[in-house]
Coordinates of C-alpha atoms in Angstrom, one line a residue:
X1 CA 113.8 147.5 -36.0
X2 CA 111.1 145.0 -36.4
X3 CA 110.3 142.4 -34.0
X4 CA 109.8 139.0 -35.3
X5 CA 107.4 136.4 -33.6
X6 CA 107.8 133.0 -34.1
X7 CA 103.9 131.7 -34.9
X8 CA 104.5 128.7 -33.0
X9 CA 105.7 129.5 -29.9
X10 CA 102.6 130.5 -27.0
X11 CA 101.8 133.4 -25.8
X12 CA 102.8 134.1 -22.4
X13 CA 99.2 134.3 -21.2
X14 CA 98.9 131.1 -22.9
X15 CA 101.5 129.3 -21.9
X16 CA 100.2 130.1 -18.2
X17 CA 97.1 128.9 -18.8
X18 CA 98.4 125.6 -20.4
X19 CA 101.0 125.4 -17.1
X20 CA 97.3 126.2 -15.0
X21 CA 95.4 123.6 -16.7
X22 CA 98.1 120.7 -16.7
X23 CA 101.6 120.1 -15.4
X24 CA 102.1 123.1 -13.0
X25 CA 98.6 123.0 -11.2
X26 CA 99.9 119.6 -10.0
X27 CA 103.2 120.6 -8.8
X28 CA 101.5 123.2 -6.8
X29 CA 99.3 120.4 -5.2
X30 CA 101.8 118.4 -4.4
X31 CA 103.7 121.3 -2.7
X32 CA 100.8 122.6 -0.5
X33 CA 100.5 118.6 0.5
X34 CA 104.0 118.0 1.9
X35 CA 103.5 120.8 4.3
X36 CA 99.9 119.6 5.5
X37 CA 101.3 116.2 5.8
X38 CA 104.0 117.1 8.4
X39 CA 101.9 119.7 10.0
X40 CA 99.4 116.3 10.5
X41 CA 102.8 114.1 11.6
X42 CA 104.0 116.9 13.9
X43 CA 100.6 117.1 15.7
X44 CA 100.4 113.2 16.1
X45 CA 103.6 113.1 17.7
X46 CA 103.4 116.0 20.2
X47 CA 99.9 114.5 21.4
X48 CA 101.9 110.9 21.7
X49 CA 104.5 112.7 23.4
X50 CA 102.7 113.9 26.7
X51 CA 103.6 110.8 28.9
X52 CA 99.7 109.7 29.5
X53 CA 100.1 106.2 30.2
X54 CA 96.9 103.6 30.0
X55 CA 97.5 103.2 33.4
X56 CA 96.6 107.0 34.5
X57 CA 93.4 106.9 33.0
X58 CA 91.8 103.3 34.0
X59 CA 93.4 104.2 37.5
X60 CA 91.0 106.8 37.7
X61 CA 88.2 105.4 35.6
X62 CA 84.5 105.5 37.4
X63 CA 86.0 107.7 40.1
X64 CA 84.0 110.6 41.1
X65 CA 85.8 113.9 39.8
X66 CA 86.7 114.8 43.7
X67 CA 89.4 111.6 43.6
X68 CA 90.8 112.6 40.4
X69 CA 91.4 116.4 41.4
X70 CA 94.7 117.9 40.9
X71 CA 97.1 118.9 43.4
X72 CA 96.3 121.3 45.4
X73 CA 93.0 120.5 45.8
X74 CA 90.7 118.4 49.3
X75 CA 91.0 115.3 47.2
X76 CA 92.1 111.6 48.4
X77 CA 95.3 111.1 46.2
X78 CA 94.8 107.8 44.4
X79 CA 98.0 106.2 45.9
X80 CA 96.0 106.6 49.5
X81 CA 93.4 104.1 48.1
X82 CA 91.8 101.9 51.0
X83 CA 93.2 99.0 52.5
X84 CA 93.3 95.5 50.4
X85 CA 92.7 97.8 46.7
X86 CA 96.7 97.9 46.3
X87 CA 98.7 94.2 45.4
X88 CA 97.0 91.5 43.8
X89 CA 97.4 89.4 40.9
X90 CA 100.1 90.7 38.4
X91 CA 97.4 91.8 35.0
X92 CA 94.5 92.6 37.2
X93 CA 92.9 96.0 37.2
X94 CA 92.1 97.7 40.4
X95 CA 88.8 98.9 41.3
X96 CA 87.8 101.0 43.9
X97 CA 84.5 99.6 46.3
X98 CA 82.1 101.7 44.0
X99 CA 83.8 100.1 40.8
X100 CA 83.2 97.0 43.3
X101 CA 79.7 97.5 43.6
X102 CA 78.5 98.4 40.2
X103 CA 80.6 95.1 38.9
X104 CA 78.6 93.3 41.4
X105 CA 75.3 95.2 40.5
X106 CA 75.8 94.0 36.8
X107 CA 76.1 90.5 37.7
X108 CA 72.9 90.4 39.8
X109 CA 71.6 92.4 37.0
X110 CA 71.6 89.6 34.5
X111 CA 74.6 91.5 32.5
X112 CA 77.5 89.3 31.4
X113 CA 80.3 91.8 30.3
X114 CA 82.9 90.8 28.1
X115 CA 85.3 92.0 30.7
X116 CA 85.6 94.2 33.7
X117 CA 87.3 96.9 32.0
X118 CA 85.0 97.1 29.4
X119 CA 81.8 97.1 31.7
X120 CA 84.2 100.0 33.8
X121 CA 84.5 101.5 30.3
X122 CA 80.8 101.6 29.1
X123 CA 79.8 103.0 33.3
X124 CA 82.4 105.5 32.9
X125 CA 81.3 106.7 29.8
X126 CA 77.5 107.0 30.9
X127 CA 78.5 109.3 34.3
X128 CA 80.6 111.0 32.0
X129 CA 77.5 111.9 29.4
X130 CA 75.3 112.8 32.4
X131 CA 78.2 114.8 34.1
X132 CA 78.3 116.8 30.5
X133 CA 73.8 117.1 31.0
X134 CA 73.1 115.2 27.7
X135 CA 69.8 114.4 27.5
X136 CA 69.1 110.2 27.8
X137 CA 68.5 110.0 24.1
X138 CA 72.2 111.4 23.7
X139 CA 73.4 108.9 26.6
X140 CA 71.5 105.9 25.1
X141 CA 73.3 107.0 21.6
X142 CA 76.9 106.9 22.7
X143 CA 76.5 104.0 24.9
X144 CA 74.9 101.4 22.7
X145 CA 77.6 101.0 20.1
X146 CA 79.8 99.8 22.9
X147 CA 77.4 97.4 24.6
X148 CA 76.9 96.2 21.3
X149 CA 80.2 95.4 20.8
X150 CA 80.2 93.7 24.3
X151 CA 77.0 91.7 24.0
X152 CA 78.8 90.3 20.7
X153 CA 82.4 89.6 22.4
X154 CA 80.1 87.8 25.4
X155 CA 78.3 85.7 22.6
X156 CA 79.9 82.4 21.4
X157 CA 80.4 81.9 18.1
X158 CA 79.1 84.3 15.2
X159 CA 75.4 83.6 16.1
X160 CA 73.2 86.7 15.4
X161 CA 72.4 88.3 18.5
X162 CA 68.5 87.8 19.9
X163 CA 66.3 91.1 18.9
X164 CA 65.8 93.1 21.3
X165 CA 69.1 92.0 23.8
X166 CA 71.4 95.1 23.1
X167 CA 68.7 97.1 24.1
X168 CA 67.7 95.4 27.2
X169 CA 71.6 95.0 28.2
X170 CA 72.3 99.1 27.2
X171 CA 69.0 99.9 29.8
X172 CA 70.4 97.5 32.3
X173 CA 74.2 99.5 31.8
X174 CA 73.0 102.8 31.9
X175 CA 70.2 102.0 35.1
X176 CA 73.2 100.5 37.0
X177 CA 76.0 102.5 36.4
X178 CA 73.5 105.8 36.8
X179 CA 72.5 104.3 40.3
X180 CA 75.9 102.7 41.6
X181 CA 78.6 104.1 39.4
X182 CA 78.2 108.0 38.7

């Protein structure tokens, strides 16, 4: 019995090769993307899911890493916080006396932050960069887009910033909070 072929019909290597090239590698890309995309959706959402509130974290902002121990250890719980740094006006943050003093210190310092929170944010992040022993270059890099940012909200209007004031304002920011802050 003799087999006939039909010339037009592909080979099955070729017809692989074609479903490679074209239709087939595309369903296989769209496959292997479905997957990734709810691995990426399922991440997001057990990170969001942990309960950390904004609250937790500027409550603890600035504070030396003895006050923001866990249980169990010889740290002051933040809920014992000194007398007169509970209350206050509805919106406002609290701040401990050291918070207190390097606010202070800025002000005298000729530094106008945007906010307090921010100027709590920027000092934060410069004890946390010398806590982690990065050199000052490393400091001065992580810092200075954020004081940046606050010289510009400070500014009125869209008036280019003077040369040289980010710098001076980032050295005043990373002098004060190094001294009074971390």
């Amino acid at each position: 019995m003799d087999v006939v072929r039909d010339e037009g019909a592909p080979t099955a290597g070729a017809s692989r090769r074609w479903c490679e090239l074209h239709r087939c590698s595309r369903l296989r890309s769209t496959g292997a993307a479905l997957p990734m995309s709810l691995v990426v959706a399922f991440a997001a959402l057990s990170v969001s899911a942990c309960g950390m509130s904004g609250e937790d974290v500027i409550a603890t902002m600035g504070l030396p890493t003895s006050a923001t121990a866990g249980p169990g250890s010889d740290a002051q719980a933040i809920s014992q916080m000194p007398p007169g740094q509970t209350g206050g006006v509805a919106g406002a943050i609290q701040v401990t006396p050291k918070q207190r003093a390097y606010l202070d210190a800025l002000t005298r310092g000729g530094v106008d932050p945007s906010s307090e929170l921010t100027a709590l944010s920027i000092g934060s992040y410069v004890c946390q960069a010398h806590a982690a022993h990065q050199s000052d270059q490393a400091v001065w890099d992580f810092v200075v887009p954020m004081v940046r940012d606050d010289v510009r909200d400070s500014t009125p209007g869209s008036e280019p910033l003077p040369a040289g004031q980010v710098d001076s304002v980032t050295a005043d920011y990373i002098r004060i909070a190094t001294d009074r802050l971390c």
